[in-house]
mmCIF file of C-alpha atoms in Angstrom:
data_model
loop_
_atom_site.group_PDB
_atom_site.id
_atom_site.type_symbol
_atom_site.label_atom_id
_atom_site.label_comp_id
_atom_site.label_asym_id
_atom_site.label_seq_id
_atom_site.Cartn_x
_atom_site.Cartn_y
_atom_site.Cartn_z
ATOM 1 C CA MET J 6 101.979 143.996 79.641
ATOM 2 C CA ALA J 7 100.719 143.253 75.753
ATOM 3 C CA ALA J 8 101.440 139.703 73.773
ATOM 4 C CA PRO J 9 104.853 138.782 72.563
ATOM 5 C CA ARG J 10 104.327 139.368 68.440
ATOM 6 C CA VAL J 11 106.687 138.070 65.925
ATOM 7 C CA SER J 12 108.881 140.518 63.961
ATOM 8 C CA SER J 13 110.122 140.200 60.822
ATOM 9 C CA ALA J 14 114.068 141.025 60.978
ATOM 10 C CA ALA J 15 116.011 143.512 59.431
ATOM 11 C CA PRO J 16 117.748 142.600 55.926
ATOM 12 C CA ALA J 17 120.613 142.257 57.087
ATOM 13 C CA ARG J 18 120.521 139.963 59.112
ATOM 14 C CA SER J 19 120.865 135.855 58.644
ATOM 15 C CA ARG J 20 117.845 133.588 56.908
ATOM 16 C CA ALA J 21 117.812 131.851 59.998
ATOM 17 C CA SER J 22 117.495 134.625 61.886
ATOM 18 C CA ALA J 23 114.745 136.595 59.788
ATOM 19 C CA PHE J 24 112.215 136.542 62.556
ATOM 20 C CA GLU J 25 111.943 136.728 66.471
ATOM 21 C CA TYR J 26 110.010 137.069 69.327
ATOM 22 C CA VAL J 27 109.376 140.438 70.685
ATOM 23 C CA PHE J 28 108.393 140.344 74.380
ATOM 24 C CA PRO J 29 106.878 143.585 76.090
ATOM 25 C CA ALA J 30 109.569 143.500 79.398
ATOM 26 C CA ILE J 31 111.063 144.597 82.668
ATOM 27 C CA ARG J 32 114.516 144.575 82.493
ATOM 28 C CA GLY J 33 116.335 143.515 86.171
ATOM 29 C CA ILE J 34 119.832 142.903 88.011
ATOM 30 C CA GLN J 35 120.674 140.126 90.297
ATOM 31 C CA ALA J 36 123.872 139.160 91.438
ATOM 32 C CA GLY J 37 125.211 141.517 88.416
ATOM 33 C CA ARG J 38 123.323 139.888 85.986
ATOM 34 C CA GLU J 39 120.546 141.281 83.361
ATOM 35 C CA TYR J 40 117.465 139.074 83.513
ATOM 36 C CA TYR J 41 114.147 140.260 82.208
ATOM 37 C CA VAL J 42 110.505 139.735 83.477
ATOM 38 C CA THR J 43 107.692 139.010 80.929
ATOM 39 C CA MET J 44 104.476 137.642 79.752
ATOM 40 C CA CYS J 45 103.749 134.607 78.001
ATOM 41 C CA PRO J 46 100.465 133.530 76.409
ATOM 42 C CA LEU J 47 99.911 129.901 77.623
ATOM 43 C CA ARG J 48 99.704 128.555 73.978
ATOM 44 C CA LEU J 49 103.364 129.813 73.494
ATOM 45 C CA ILE J 50 104.679 127.839 76.303
ATOM 46 C CA PRO J 51 104.700 124.385 74.957
ATOM 47 C CA ARG J 52 106.192 125.745 71.747
ATOM 48 C CA LEU J 53 108.876 128.039 73.151
ATOM 49 C CA PHE J 54 109.693 126.155 76.276
ATOM 50 C CA VAL J 55 111.827 122.890 76.065
ATOM 51 C CA PHE J 56 113.139 120.091 77.787
ATOM 52 C CA ASP J 57 116.415 118.347 78.222
ATOM 53 C CA GLU J 58 116.696 115.351 76.354
ATOM 54 C CA GLU J 59 115.868 113.424 78.732
ATOM 55 C CA GLU J 60 118.169 110.264 77.478
ATOM 56 C CA LEU J 61 120.961 112.357 78.767
ATOM 57 C CA THR J 62 122.665 111.133 82.136
ATOM 58 C CA PRO J 63 121.922 113.466 85.141
ATOM 59 C CA GLU J 64 125.254 114.909 84.993
ATOM 60 C CA LEU J 65 124.736 116.249 81.389
ATOM 61 C CA ARG J 66 120.865 117.744 82.307
ATOM 62 C CA ALA J 67 120.153 120.884 83.854
ATOM 63 C CA GLN J 68 117.363 119.631 85.152
ATOM 64 C CA ARG J 69 115.159 116.772 86.794
ATOM 65 C CA THR J 70 113.531 113.801 84.702
ATOM 66 C CA LEU J 71 110.252 114.930 84.188
ATOM 67 C CA ASN J 72 107.568 113.163 86.579
ATOM 68 C CA LYS J 73 104.689 112.189 84.322
ATOM 69 C CA ALA J 74 102.467 111.206 86.936
ATOM 70 C CA ARG J 75 102.584 114.767 88.446
ATOM 71 C CA VAL J 76 101.568 116.348 85.081
ATOM 72 C CA PRO J 77 97.796 115.116 84.868
ATOM 73 C CA GLU J 78 97.488 116.204 88.496
ATOM 74 C CA ILE J 79 98.321 120.023 87.004
ATOM 75 C CA ALA J 80 96.221 119.645 83.996
ATOM 76 C CA ARG J 81 93.042 118.608 86.051
ATOM 77 C CA TYR J 82 93.837 121.367 88.262
ATOM 78 C CA ILE J 83 93.770 124.039 85.252
ATOM 79 C CA LEU J 84 90.795 122.341 84.248
ATOM 80 C CA ASP J 85 88.729 121.928 87.295
ATOM 81 C CA ASN J 86 89.666 125.597 88.227
ATOM 82 C CA PRO J 87 89.268 127.936 85.201
ATOM 83 C CA THR J 88 88.458 130.614 86.665
ATOM 84 C CA SER J 89 90.505 130.409 90.001
ATOM 85 C CA TYR J 90 93.804 128.836 89.261
ATOM 86 C CA VAL J 91 97.001 130.394 90.158
ATOM 87 C CA PHE J 92 100.465 130.000 88.913
ATOM 88 C CA SER J 93 103.644 130.718 90.030
ATOM 89 C CA ALA J 94 106.399 132.285 87.325
ATOM 90 C CA LEU J 95 108.575 130.049 84.960
ATOM 91 C CA THR J 96 112.141 130.661 85.476
ATOM 92 C CA ALA J 97 114.285 129.749 82.030
ATOM 93 C CA SER J 98 117.662 130.884 80.427
ATOM 94 C CA VAL J 99 117.685 131.853 76.219
ATOM 95 C CA ASN J 100 120.689 130.335 74.394
ATOM 96 C CA ALA J 101 120.861 133.364 72.292
ATOM 97 C CA ASP J 102 121.751 137.193 71.806
ATOM 98 C CA VAL J 103 118.867 139.389 73.053
ATOM 99 C CA ARG J 104 118.412 142.802 72.574
ATOM 100 C CA PHE J 105 116.842 144.831 75.231
ATOM 101 C CA GLU J 106 115.263 148.287 74.073
ATOM 102 C CA ALA J 107 114.039 150.682 76.687
ATOM 103 C CA PHE J 108 111.181 152.958 76.359
ATOM 104 C CA ASP J 109 111.871 156.377 76.872
ATOM 105 C CA ALA J 110 112.579 158.286 80.163
ATOM 106 C CA ASP J 111 109.526 160.300 79.852
ATOM 107 C CA GLY J 112 107.147 158.501 81.955
ATOM 108 C CA ARG J 113 107.047 155.306 80.862
ATOM 109 C CA GLY J 114 109.582 153.195 82.681
ATOM 110 C CA GLY J 115 112.812 154.744 81.414
ATOM 111 C CA GLU J 116 115.431 152.389 81.141
ATOM 112 C CA ARG J 117 113.615 149.203 82.853
ATOM 113 C CA LEU J 118 110.773 148.748 81.032
ATOM 114 C CA GLY J 119 110.717 147.997 77.129
ATOM 115 C CA THR J 120 111.325 145.127 74.597
ATOM 116 C CA LEU J 121 113.031 142.246 74.942
ATOM 117 C CA THR J 122 113.753 140.799 71.353
ATOM 118 C CA ILE J 123 114.725 137.160 70.583
ATOM 119 C CA PRO J 124 115.644 135.166 67.547
ATOM 120 C CA MET J 125 113.310 132.498 66.592
ATOM 121 C CA GLU J 126 116.032 130.016 66.290
ATOM 122 C CA ALA J 127 116.647 130.617 69.947
ATOM 123 C CA LYS J 128 116.435 127.910 72.445
ATOM 124 C CA PHE J 129 114.334 128.421 75.491
ATOM 125 C CA VAL J 130 115.691 126.210 78.433
ATOM 126 C CA ILE J 131 113.026 126.012 81.612
ATOM 127 C CA ASN J 132 115.145 126.081 85.280
ATOM 128 C CA ASP J 133 112.290 125.851 87.417
ATOM 129 C CA GLY J 134 108.349 124.654 86.222
ATOM 130 C CA GLN J 135 108.572 122.161 83.862
ATOM 131 C CA HIS J 136 105.912 120.027 85.264
ATOM 132 C CA ARG J 137 103.899 123.404 85.187
ATOM 133 C CA ARG J 138 104.987 123.888 81.683
ATOM 134 C CA ALA J 139 104.054 120.155 81.018
ATOM 135 C CA GLY J 140 100.567 120.208 82.534
ATOM 136 C CA ILE J 141 99.740 123.389 81.048
ATOM 137 C CA GLN J 142 100.347 121.807 77.381
ATOM 138 C CA GLN J 143 98.093 118.697 78.749
ATOM 139 C CA ALA J 144 95.490 121.437 79.868
ATOM 140 C CA LEU J 145 95.178 123.163 76.389
ATOM 141 C CA ALA J 146 94.900 119.582 74.542
ATOM 142 C CA GLU J 147 91.704 119.595 76.157
ATOM 143 C CA ASN J 148 90.645 123.801 76.418
ATOM 144 C CA PRO J 149 92.570 125.058 73.763
ATOM 145 C CA GLU J 150 90.509 128.198 74.794
ATOM 146 C CA LEU J 151 93.343 128.937 77.936
ATOM 147 C CA GLY J 152 95.832 129.366 75.294
ATOM 148 C CA ASP J 153 94.620 133.279 75.604
ATOM 149 C CA GLU J 154 95.750 133.421 79.323
ATOM 150 C CA SER J 155 99.311 134.331 80.352
ATOM 151 C CA ILE J 156 101.778 133.035 82.632
ATOM 152 C CA ALA J 157 104.576 134.925 83.787
ATOM 153 C CA ILE J 158 108.535 134.139 82.972
ATOM 154 C CA VAL J 159 111.682 134.893 84.886
ATOM 155 C CA MET J 160 114.282 135.192 81.856
ATOM 156 C CA PHE J 161 118.200 134.843 81.805
ATOM 157 C CA LEU J 162 120.840 135.077 79.830
ATOM 158 C CA ASP J 163 122.380 132.050 78.244
ATOM 159 C CA ILE J 164 124.814 131.015 81.225
ATOM 160 C CA GLY J 165 125.904 127.583 79.714
ATOM 161 C CA LEU J 166 125.367 123.817 81.400
ATOM 162 C CA GLU J 167 127.285 124.442 84.823
ATOM 163 C CA ARG J 168 124.979 127.567 85.682
ATOM 164 C CA SER J 169 121.991 126.339 84.510
ATOM 165 C CA GLN J 170 122.495 123.297 86.706
ATOM 166 C CA GLN J 171 123.556 125.665 90.224
ATOM 167 C CA MET J 172 120.444 127.928 88.939
ATOM 168 C CA PHE J 173 118.121 124.465 89.392
ATOM 169 C CA ALA J 174 119.866 124.011 92.990
ATOM 170 C CA ASP J 175 119.527 127.258 94.378
ATOM 171 C CA LEU J 176 115.737 127.500 92.918
ATOM 172 C CA ASN J 177 115.132 124.209 94.807
ATOM 173 C CA ARG J 178 117.731 124.810 97.483
ATOM 174 C CA TYR J 179 115.148 126.210 100.250
ATOM 175 C CA ALA J 180 111.787 125.341 98.500
ATOM 176 C CA ILE J 181 109.795 123.640 101.240
ATOM 177 C CA ARG J 182 106.593 121.825 100.724
ATOM 178 C CA PRO J 183 104.122 123.973 103.279
ATOM 179 C CA ALA J 184 102.801 121.578 106.156
ATOM 180 C CA LYS J 185 99.575 119.513 105.184
ATOM 181 C CA SER J 186 97.923 120.839 108.190
ATOM 182 C CA ILE J 187 98.253 124.424 107.092
ATOM 183 C CA GLY J 188 97.569 123.364 103.615
ATOM 184 C CA VAL J 189 94.145 121.604 104.889
ATOM 185 C CA LEU J 190 93.510 124.784 106.714
ATOM 186 C CA TYR J 191 93.670 127.061 103.582
ATOM 187 C CA ASP J 192 92.464 124.474 100.983
ATOM 188 C CA GLN J 193 89.133 126.157 100.465
ATOM 189 C CA ARG J 194 88.467 123.339 96.934
ATOM 190 C CA ASP J 195 88.777 120.095 99.045
ATOM 191 C CA GLU J 196 85.715 119.446 100.570
ATOM 192 C CA MET J 197 87.485 116.962 102.785
ATOM 193 C CA SER J 198 89.803 119.623 103.863
ATOM 194 C CA ALA J 199 86.181 122.029 104.466
ATOM 195 C CA ILE J 200 84.952 118.857 106.686
ATOM 196 C CA SER J 201 87.626 118.728 108.772
ATOM 197 C CA ARG J 202 88.161 122.341 109.562
ATOM 198 C CA LEU J 203 84.627 122.754 110.557
ATOM 199 C CA VAL J 204 84.389 119.445 112.901
ATOM 200 C CA VAL J 205 87.554 120.869 114.671
ATOM 201 C CA PHE J 206 86.502 124.862 114.835
ATOM 202 C CA ARG J 207 82.692 123.626 116.191
ATOM 203 C CA SER J 208 84.347 121.767 118.814
ATOM 204 C CA ASP J 209 85.513 123.885 121.747
ATOM 205 C CA LEU J 210 87.788 120.751 123.101
ATOM 206 C CA TYR J 211 89.073 119.898 120.197
ATOM 207 C CA ASN J 212 89.374 123.660 118.543
ATOM 208 C CA ASP J 213 91.913 124.289 121.456
ATOM 209 C CA LEU J 214 93.812 121.367 121.405
ATOM 210 C CA THR J 215 94.221 120.949 117.263
ATOM 211 C CA GLU J 216 97.401 122.574 115.567
ATOM 212 C CA THR J 217 96.713 124.279 112.172
ATOM 213 C CA GLU J 218 99.795 124.959 111.077
ATOM 214 C CA THR J 219 102.398 122.341 111.719
ATOM 215 C CA SER J 220 101.893 118.150 110.789
ATOM 216 C CA ASN J 221 104.819 117.615 114.158
ATOM 217 C CA LEU J 222 103.990 118.625 117.423
ATOM 218 C CA SER J 223 107.294 119.830 119.061
ATOM 219 C CA THR J 224 107.553 118.978 122.783
ATOM 220 C CA ARG J 225 106.612 121.916 123.949
ATOM 221 C CA SER J 226 103.673 121.933 122.185
ATOM 222 C CA ARG J 227 100.386 122.380 124.288
ATOM 223 C CA LYS J 228 98.141 120.782 121.759
ATOM 224 C CA LEU J 229 97.518 117.489 121.271
ATOM 225 C CA PHE J 230 96.665 116.941 117.701
ATOM 226 C CA THR J 231 97.069 118.022 114.584
ATOM 227 C CA LEU J 232 94.671 119.093 111.432
ATOM 228 C CA SER J 233 96.487 117.318 109.360
ATOM 229 C CA ALA J 234 95.892 114.200 111.601
ATOM 230 C CA PHE J 235 91.839 114.986 111.508
ATOM 231 C CA TYR J 236 92.032 115.006 107.888
ATOM 232 C CA ASN J 237 93.109 111.608 107.479
ATOM 233 C CA ALA J 238 90.556 110.332 110.035
ATOM 234 C CA ASN J 239 87.766 111.869 108.498
ATOM 235 C CA ARG J 240 88.340 110.673 105.192
ATOM 236 C CA ALA J 241 88.251 107.302 106.552
ATOM 237 C CA LEU J 242 85.399 107.845 108.777
ATOM 238 C CA LEU J 243 83.211 109.418 106.102
ATOM 239 C CA GLU J 244 84.018 107.414 103.072
ATOM 240 C CA ASP J 245 80.816 106.755 100.769
ATOM 241 C CA ILE J 246 78.934 107.899 103.850
ATOM 242 C CA GLU J 247 76.601 110.792 102.886
ATOM 243 C CA PRO J 248 78.469 111.814 99.880
ATOM 244 C CA ASP J 249 75.804 114.237 98.738
ATOM 245 C CA SER J 250 75.863 116.106 101.757
ATOM 246 C CA LEU J 251 78.583 118.337 103.297
ATOM 247 C CA GLU J 252 76.398 119.431 106.191
ATOM 248 C CA ARG J 253 75.198 115.850 106.686
ATOM 249 C CA ARG J 254 78.671 114.892 107.221
ATOM 250 C CA VAL J 255 80.413 117.874 109.302
ATOM 251 C CA ASP J 256 77.414 116.519 111.679
ATOM 252 C CA LEU J 257 78.048 112.611 111.483
ATOM 253 C CA ALA J 258 81.928 113.516 112.286
ATOM 254 C CA THR J 259 81.476 115.933 114.699
ATOM 255 C CA THR J 260 78.947 113.739 117.047
ATOM 256 C CA TYR J 261 81.404 110.911 116.302
ATOM 257 C CA TRP J 262 84.311 112.590 116.998
ATOM 258 C CA GLU J 263 82.249 114.133 120.744
ATOM 259 C CA VAL J 264 82.034 110.535 121.527
ATOM 260 C CA VAL J 265 85.521 109.407 121.031
ATOM 261 C CA ALA J 266 86.669 112.073 123.250
ATOM 262 C CA GLU J 267 84.221 111.332 126.570
ATOM 263 C CA GLN J 268 86.198 107.795 126.293
ATOM 264 C CA PHE J 269 89.174 109.771 126.679
ATOM 265 C CA PRO J 270 89.272 111.819 130.179
ATOM 266 C CA GLU J 271 93.056 113.019 129.680
ATOM 267 C CA TRP J 272 91.693 115.156 126.865
ATOM 268 C CA ALA J 273 89.490 117.362 128.865
ATOM 269 C CA MET J 274 92.013 117.384 131.451
ATOM 270 C CA VAL J 275 94.833 118.775 129.057
ATOM 271 C CA ARG J 276 92.147 121.485 128.168
ATOM 272 C CA ARG J 277 91.948 122.535 131.816
ATOM 273 C CA ARG J 278 95.577 122.397 132.244
ATOM 274 C CA GLU J 279 95.587 119.817 134.578
ATOM 275 C CA LEU J 280 98.072 117.775 132.454
ATOM 276 C CA SER J 281 100.306 119.080 130.002
ATOM 277 C CA ALA J 282 99.902 118.187 126.145
ATOM 278 C CA GLY J 283 103.225 117.032 125.936
ATOM 279 C CA GLU J 284 103.278 114.522 129.075
ATOM 280 C CA ILE J 285 99.792 112.334 127.682
ATOM 281 C CA ARG J 286 101.896 112.528 123.816
ATOM 282 C CA ARG J 287 104.620 111.251 125.708
ATOM 283 C CA ASP J 288 103.027 108.505 127.575
ATOM 284 C CA PHE J 289 99.888 107.407 125.704
ATOM 285 C CA ILE J 290 98.998 106.915 121.944
ATOM 286 C CA HIS J 291 95.510 107.675 122.298
ATOM 287 C CA SER J 292 96.461 111.098 120.702
ATOM 288 C CA HIS J 293 98.641 110.358 118.132
ATOM 289 C CA GLY J 294 97.516 109.894 114.362
ATOM 290 C CA ILE J 295 97.458 106.672 113.953
ATOM 291 C CA VAL J 296 94.958 106.047 116.747
ATOM 292 C CA LEU J 297 93.138 108.837 115.568
ATOM 293 C CA HIS J 298 93.026 107.153 112.165
ATOM 294 C CA ALA J 299 92.059 103.919 113.323
ATOM 295 C CA LEU J 300 88.975 105.365 115.166
ATOM 296 C CA GLY J 301 87.998 106.916 112.098
ATOM 297 C CA ILE J 302 88.358 103.634 109.900
ATOM 298 C CA ILE J 303 86.498 101.756 112.981
ATOM 299 C CA GLY J 304 83.876 104.626 113.037
ATOM 300 C CA ASN J 305 83.284 104.093 109.352
ATOM 301 C CA SER J 306 81.914 100.836 110.028
ATOM 302 C CA LEU J 307 79.728 102.142 113.031
ATOM 303 C CA LEU J 308 78.209 104.695 110.710
ATOM 304 C CA ARG J 309 77.270 102.101 108.291
ATOM 305 C CA ALA J 310 76.064 100.096 111.235
ATOM 306 C CA SER J 311 73.855 102.780 112.184
ATOM 307 C CA THR J 312 73.748 106.883 112.464
ATOM 308 C CA ASN J 313 72.313 107.013 115.650
ATOM 309 C CA ARG J 314 74.817 108.340 118.443
ATOM 310 C CA ALA J 315 73.507 106.254 121.217
ATOM 311 C CA SER J 316 75.089 102.798 119.379
ATOM 312 C CA TRP J 317 77.986 104.306 118.572
ATOM 313 C CA GLN J 318 78.329 105.383 122.364
ATOM 314 C CA LYS J 319 77.777 102.077 123.459
ATOM 315 C CA THR J 320 80.135 100.673 121.533
ATOM 316 C CA LEU J 321 82.928 102.947 122.044
ATOM 317 C CA LYS J 322 82.647 103.066 125.551
ATOM 318 C CA GLY J 323 84.617 99.920 125.543
ATOM 319 C CA LEU J 324 87.783 102.005 124.407
ATOM 320 C CA ARG J 325 88.172 103.120 128.029
ATOM 321 C CA GLN J 326 89.165 99.547 128.855
ATOM 322 C CA LEU J 327 92.466 99.823 126.893
ATOM 323 C CA ASP J 328 95.764 100.291 128.227
ATOM 324 C CA TRP J 329 97.107 103.336 126.148
ATOM 325 C CA HIS J 330 99.781 103.612 127.697
ATOM 326 C CA ARG J 331 102.616 103.760 124.959
ATOM 327 C CA GLY J 332 104.892 101.592 126.653
ATOM 328 C CA SER J 333 101.984 98.392 126.969
ATOM 329 C CA ALA J 334 103.238 95.577 124.915
ATOM 330 C CA ALA J 335 99.978 95.577 123.036
ATOM 331 C CA TRP J 336 101.023 98.629 121.034
ATOM 332 C CA GLU J 337 104.720 97.036 120.231
ATOM 333 C CA GLY J 338 104.774 96.096 116.159
ATOM 334 C CA ARG J 339 101.211 97.313 115.973
ATOM 335 C CA ALA J 340 101.532 101.233 116.463
ATOM 336 C CA VAL J 341 104.902 101.530 118.052
ATOM 337 C CA LEU J 342 107.972 100.356 116.579
ATOM 338 C CA GLY J 343 111.099 100.240 118.930
ATOM 339 C CA GLY J 344 109.657 103.247 120.958
ATOM 340 C CA LYS J 345 108.042 105.331 118.328
ATOM 341 C CA VAL J 346 104.841 105.964 116.787
ATOM 342 C CA SER J 347 104.553 104.399 113.169
ATOM 343 C CA LYS J 348 101.918 105.361 111.106
ATOM 344 C CA SER J 349 102.707 103.288 107.880
ATOM 345 C CA ARG J 350 99.779 101.647 106.294
ATOM 346 C CA ALA J 351 100.381 98.494 107.783
ATOM 347 C CA ASN J 352 100.623 99.546 111.567
ATOM 348 C CA VAL J 353 97.629 101.500 110.639
ATOM 349 C CA LEU J 354 95.888 98.398 110.064
ATOM 350 C CA LEU J 355 97.139 96.637 112.961
ATOM 351 C CA THR J 356 96.274 99.017 115.785
ATOM 352 C CA THR J 357 92.452 99.452 114.048
ATOM 353 C CA ALA J 358 92.528 95.356 114.110
ATOM 354 C CA ALA J 359 93.637 95.624 117.780
ATOM 355 C CA ILE J 360 90.807 98.332 119.035
ATOM 356 C CA ARG J 361 88.445 96.399 117.026
ATOM 357 C CA ASN J 362 89.282 93.001 118.698
ATOM 358 C CA ALA J 363 88.794 94.660 122.057
ATOM 359 C CA LEU J 364 85.852 96.131 121.334
ATOM 360 C CA GLY J 365 84.262 92.930 119.853
ATOM 361 C CA LEU J 366 84.079 94.324 116.226
ATOM 362 C CA PRO J 367 84.685 92.209 113.565
ATOM 363 C CA LEU J 368 87.472 92.506 111.038
ATOM 364 C CA PRO J 369 87.134 92.962 107.320
ATOM 365 C CA PRO J 370 89.399 90.539 105.337
ATOM 366 C CA ASP J 371 92.623 92.914 105.339
ATOM 367 C CA GLU J 372 92.699 93.728 109.127
ATOM 368 C CA GLN J 373 92.210 90.073 109.469
ATOM 369 C CA GLN J 374 94.803 88.868 107.029
ATOM 370 C CA ILE J 375 97.476 91.237 108.890
ATOM 371 C CA ASP J 376 96.910 90.675 112.296
ATOM 372 C CA ASP J 377 96.783 86.646 111.726
ATOM 373 C CA THR J 378 100.007 87.434 110.120
ATOM 374 C CA PHE J 379 101.085 89.390 112.853
ATOM 375 C CA ARG J 380 100.074 87.223 115.531
ATOM 376 C CA ARG J 381 102.390 83.936 114.186
ATOM 377 C CA GLY J 382 105.003 86.379 114.344
ATOM 378 C CA ASP J 383 105.773 86.825 110.736
ATOM 379 C CA ALA J 384 104.895 90.399 110.174
#
């Protein structure tokens, strides 16, 4: 589709409507109503599509208040990936009398393809995509050359505040954020995602026992771990470790988690089908994300002290001496709250402190402080 153009209306039209936008468009029908799909250059997005006034109360707006913290992230995504960023279509409504003129039916699309003419004084309101719109505006300020690129627009005719609010609710009703595990599996840009995938896939044990699509394991799942849990653990493990060498980081992480696996014979028994994964997750906490995260934090200290496997092995053998039963009093209030495993930052630190103490390792100040508070009964 060609870009929209500005045209001068016929003299009989009012002065306010003297100029119009002319969009190449496809006409469709949805729920008995006409709508149009077109393309719009990015440079026009901030000019055409506006937000409701944020000072209005929620019941008088057609969309949520802009979360300004998200905008720089979206802009940076565009700017950092100028040859590979991807955006889905914006959904908008327009409060004006529009005119659709179909092309001739001689092979040029018939009644569905044509041009959509919209007066310039029309108000466009985004029903879905306001954060993308704001991110585009911020990215254009830094790189105006992006203005010649385009984004798809799904455009509905003005349908009033009530219908616009219902559109917003319907468009977001079934919008479910993908599980973090599958995000790690598919993310080709994030280095830590790549490291976590390689660490898991290079290990027969972890590859067999790691769920890569969901971040929550069902009771019947034969998996022990999730890819998202390994992502968090590896991020803690490799913080400021060999930042300039991906392959070196992968090798270190792979070796570290191999040593860790040696300390938990139940993991290998699950892989050999001698125990069920559900039983281990139910009765023990050592395969839960909070413990992997804690072991990642501890591993970071070990890596900083030495990259020699033998030194880790000697220290990590102490893991065999801990009582990892979920019901153990050692974990209540640290990793387990009221019978349920908690993954909060405070619980991660408390769990890490407990493991460090058992291994005879010194506690850094943040863990020492929260551990002292916990022991005093103030937590």
